[in-house]
PDB file of C-alpha atoms in Angstrom:
ATOM      1  CA  MET A   1      -0.028   0.253   0.143  1.00 56.00           C
ATOM      2  CA  LYS A   2       1.348   3.135  -0.486  1.00 72.00           C
ATOM      3  CA  ASP A   3       1.566   6.343   1.915  1.00 83.00           C
ATOM      4  CA  LEU A   4      -0.047   8.802  -0.533  1.00 83.00           C
ATOM      5  CA  LYS A   5      -0.944   8.852  -4.170  1.00 85.00           C
ATOM      6  CA  PHE A   6      -2.123  12.149  -6.224  1.00 83.00           C
ATOM      7  CA  THR A   7      -2.418  11.777  -9.219  1.00 87.00           C
ATOM      8  CA  GLN A   8      -4.523  15.232 -11.292  1.00 86.00           C
ATOM      9  CA  LYS A   9      -5.686  14.999 -14.938  1.00 90.00           C
ATOM     10  CA  ARG A  10      -6.704  18.243 -16.721  1.00 91.00           C
ATOM     11  CA  PRO A  11      -6.681  20.237 -20.123  1.00 95.00           C
ATOM     12  CA  VAL A  12      -3.950  23.095 -20.064  1.00 94.00           C
ATOM     13  CA  SER A  13      -2.591  25.019 -22.142  1.00 97.00           C
ATOM     14  CA  ARG A  14       0.410  24.527 -23.758  1.00 97.00           C
ATOM     15  CA  LEU A  15       1.286  27.965 -21.977  1.00 98.00           C
ATOM     16  CA  GLU A  16       0.675  26.589 -18.332  1.00 94.00           C
ATOM     17  CA  ALA A  17       2.168  22.883 -18.993  1.00 95.00           C
ATOM     18  CA  ALA A  18       5.298  24.738 -20.053  1.00 97.00           C
ATOM     19  CA  GLU A  19       4.654  27.168 -16.561  1.00 94.00           C
ATOM     20  CA  ARG A  20       4.567  24.613 -14.456  1.00 91.00           C
ATOM     21  CA  LEU A  21       7.711  22.719 -15.715  1.00 94.00           C
ATOM     22  CA  MET A  22       9.701  25.665 -15.520  1.00 95.00           C
ATOM     23  CA  ALA A  23       9.135  25.949 -12.295  1.00 92.00           C
ATOM     24  CA  LEU A  24       9.012  22.460 -11.508  1.00 92.00           C
ATOM     25  CA  ALA A  25      12.753  22.618 -12.565  1.00 94.00           C
ATOM     26  CA  ASN A  26      13.302  25.093 -10.936  1.00 94.00           C
ATOM     27  CA  ALA A  27      12.545  24.254  -7.705  1.00 93.00           C
ATOM     28  CA  LEU A  28      14.972  20.964  -8.455  1.00 93.00           C
ATOM     29  CA  LYS A  29      17.684  23.882  -9.363  1.00 94.00           C
ATOM     30  CA  GLY A  30      17.569  25.694  -5.673  1.00 94.00           C
ATOM     31  CA  ASP A  31      16.861  24.136  -2.183  1.00 93.00           C
ATOM     32  CA  GLY A  32      15.048  20.862  -3.377  1.00 92.00           C
ATOM     33  CA  GLU A  33      12.087  21.279  -2.178  1.00 93.00           C
ATOM     34  CA  ILE A  34       8.887  20.674  -4.557  1.00 92.00           C
ATOM     35  CA  GLU A  35       5.331  22.837  -3.502  1.00 90.00           C
ATOM     36  CA  TRP A  36       3.023  21.452  -6.257  1.00 85.00           C
ATOM     37  CA  ASP A  37      -1.057  22.570  -6.178  1.00 84.00           C
ATOM     38  CA  THR A  38      -3.523  20.515  -6.136  1.00 82.00           C
ATOM     39  CA  GLY A  39      -6.539  22.229  -6.134  1.00 81.00           C
ATOM     40  CA  HIS A  40      -7.058  21.725  -2.954  1.00 84.00           C
ATOM     41  CA  GLY A  41      -4.242  23.013  -0.699  1.00 88.00           C
ATOM     42  CA  ARG A  42      -0.365  22.625  -1.127  1.00 90.00           C
ATOM     43  CA  LEU A  43       1.779  18.930  -1.471  1.00 88.00           C
ATOM     44  CA  THR A  44       5.640  19.973  -0.504  1.00 92.00           C
ATOM     45  CA  LEU A  45       8.151  17.651  -1.601  1.00 92.00           C
ATOM     46  CA  ARG A  46      11.958  17.258  -0.078  1.00 93.00           C
ATOM     47  CA  VAL A  47      13.776  15.926  -3.523  1.00 94.00           C
ATOM     48  CA  PRO A  48      17.097  14.808  -2.279  1.00 94.00           C
ATOM     49  CA  GLY A  49      20.041  15.131  -5.094  1.00 93.00           C
ATOM     50  CA  GLU A  50      20.051  11.989  -7.418  1.00 94.00           C
ATOM     51  CA  LEU A  51      17.444  10.810  -7.961  1.00 94.00           C
ATOM     52  CA  GLN A  52      16.815   8.226 -10.890  1.00 96.00           C
ATOM     53  CA  SER A  53      14.462   9.596 -14.710  1.00 96.00           C
ATOM     54  CA  GLU A  54      12.734   8.081 -17.243  1.00 97.00           C
ATOM     55  CA  VAL A  55      10.938   9.579 -20.236  1.00 97.00           C
ATOM     56  CA  GLU A  56       9.024   7.860 -21.853  1.00 97.00           C
ATOM     57  CA  ILE A  57       7.085   8.985 -24.877  1.00 97.00           C
ATOM     58  CA  GLU A  58       4.800   6.176 -27.013  1.00 97.00           C
ATOM     59  CA  VAL A  59       2.527   7.707 -30.714  1.00 98.00           C
ATOM     60  CA  GLY A  60      -0.423   5.471 -31.611  1.00 97.00           C
ATOM     61  CA  GLU A  61      -4.376   5.428 -32.296  1.00 95.00           C
ATOM     62  CA  GLY A  62      -4.503   9.166 -33.094  1.00 96.00           C
ATOM     63  CA  LYS A  63      -2.087  10.802 -29.979  1.00 97.00           C
ATOM     64  CA  VAL A  64       1.361  11.600 -28.473  1.00 97.00           C
ATOM     65  CA  GLU A  65       1.771  10.549 -25.678  1.00 96.00           C
ATOM     66  CA  LEU A  66       4.601  12.295 -23.527  1.00 95.00           C
ATOM     67  CA  GLU A  67       5.940  10.663 -19.752  1.00 95.00           C
ATOM     68  CA  ILE A  68       8.503  12.629 -16.909  1.00 94.00           C
ATOM     69  CA  GLU A  69       9.297   9.768 -14.013  1.00 95.00           C
ATOM     70  CA  LEU A  70      11.561  11.396 -11.730  1.00 94.00           C
ATOM     71  CA  GLU A  71      12.073   8.942  -8.236  1.00 95.00           C
ATOM     72  CA  TRP A  72      13.434   8.794  -5.324  1.00 93.00           C
ATOM     73  CA  SER A  73      13.850   7.367  -1.838  1.00 92.00           C
ATOM     74  CA  THR A  74      12.739   8.270   0.921  1.00 87.00           C
ATOM     75  CA  THR A  75      15.204   7.141   2.863  1.00 84.00           C
ATOM     76  CA  ASP A  76      19.472   8.562   2.529  1.00 65.00           C
ATOM     77  CA  PRO A  77      21.282   5.567   2.140  1.00 58.00           C
ATOM     78  CA  ARG A  78      24.315   6.959   2.756  1.00 56.00           C
ATOM     79  CA  PRO A  79      25.442   6.728   6.237  1.00 51.00           C
ATOM     80  CA  ALA A  80      24.570   8.403   9.914  1.00 51.00           C
ATOM     81  CA  PRO A  81      27.862  11.209   9.613  1.00 54.00           C
ATOM     82  CA  ARG A  82      30.622  10.093  12.469  1.00 55.00           C
ATOM     83  CA  LYS A  83      31.533  12.162  15.413  1.00 55.00           C
ATOM     84  CA  ALA A  84      34.687  12.294  17.329  1.00 57.00           C
ATOM     85  CA  VAL A  85      33.841  10.422  21.143  1.00 58.00           C
ATOM     86  CA  GLY A  86      36.737   9.778  23.293  1.00 59.00           C
ATOM     87  CA  GLY A  87      39.695  10.063  20.409  1.00 53.00           C
ATOM     88  CA  ARG A  88      37.789   7.576  18.584  1.00 54.00           C
ATOM     89  CA  GLU A  89      34.624   8.285  16.156  1.00 49.00           C
ATOM     90  CA  GLU A  90      31.634   6.401  16.770  1.00 47.00           C
ATOM     91  CA  LYS A  91      28.647   7.072  15.058  1.00 47.00           C
ATOM     92  CA  ALA A  92      26.651   9.488  14.704  1.00 45.00           C
ATOM     93  CA  VAL A  93      22.472   7.933  16.042  1.00 47.00           C
ATOM     94  CA  ARG A  94      19.118   9.086  17.816  1.00 44.00           C
ATOM     95  CA  ARG A  95      17.148   5.822  19.809  1.00 43.00           C
ATOM     96  CA  LYS A  96      13.782   6.737  20.184  1.00 47.00           C
ATOM     97  CA  GLY A  97      11.903   5.103  23.071  1.00 47.00           C
ATOM     98  CA  SER A  98      15.375   4.112  24.289  1.00 42.00           C
ATOM     99  CA  PRO A  99      14.924   5.205  28.157  1.00 45.00           C
ATOM    100  CA  ARG A 100      18.847   4.700  28.645  1.00 46.00           C
ATOM    101  CA  ASP A 101      21.974   4.186  26.998  1.00 45.00           C
ATOM    102  CA  PRO A 102      23.025   0.760  26.250  1.00 47.00           C
ATOM    103  CA  ALA A 103      27.031   1.504  26.505  1.00 49.00           C
ATOM    104  CA  SER A 104      27.062   3.110  30.028  1.00 44.00           C
ATOM    105  CA  GLY A 105      23.706   2.321  30.756  1.00 49.00           C
ATOM    106  CA  ARG A 106      22.948   6.105  32.246  1.00 47.00           C
ATOM    107  CA  ALA A 107      19.503   8.148  30.593  1.00 47.00           C
ATOM    108  CA  GLY A 108      19.624   9.124  27.082  1.00 45.00           C
ATOM    109  CA  PRO A 109      17.999  12.622  26.303  1.00 45.00           C
ATOM    110  CA  GLY A 110      14.933  13.903  26.612  1.00 44.00           C
ATOM    111  CA  THR A 111      14.599  10.681  29.047  1.00 41.00           C
ATOM    112  CA  PRO A 112      13.570  11.191  33.054  1.00 43.00           C
ATOM    113  CA  GLY A 113      16.684  12.039  34.234  1.00 45.00           C
ATOM    114  CA  SER A 114      18.688  13.524  31.841  1.00 39.00           C
ATOM    115  CA  THR A 115      20.485  16.880  31.385  1.00 43.00           C
ATOM    116  CA  SER A 116      21.085  18.404  28.221  1.00 41.00           C
ATOM    117  CA  ALA A 117      23.262  21.387  27.342  1.00 45.00           C
ATOM    118  CA  LYS A 118      20.926  23.440  25.472  1.00 44.00           C
ATOM    119  CA  ARG A 119      21.003  27.391  23.803  1.00 48.00           C
ATOM    120  CA  PRO A 120      18.915  29.831  24.843  1.00 49.00           C
ATOM    121  CA  ALA A 121      16.677  31.208  22.223  1.00 52.00           C
ATOM    122  CA  GLU A 122      17.665  33.648  19.790  1.00 51.00           C
ATOM    123  CA  PRO A 123      14.153  36.647  20.126  1.00 54.00           C
ATOM    124  CA  SER A 124      12.560  37.248  17.035  1.00 48.00           C
TER     125      SER A 124
END
């Protein structure tokens, strides 16, 4: 089962099609955040630096169909960043729902009995 599927079919002018494709291209060139107007609201997608592309052209039965498909994973395939701790490198792992750090037996961040240094909020 898909988490979300959105389909929109409607007639558009060649100019409107071009404007939508240019807006998509500019979002991909920029920060990779795409906003799509669904007619009932806006859908925001974050696109990673690498993705799969497929172009399909079908000609027949009195019409031409051009499909441009972009596909990417919602999980980051790269390993978690490493940080040096005590002269050795360790993976930076965030464990949700884990009340104690297995290595030290101490309470982890956000659990009862834990402390953490936080920067004061800057005024807006």
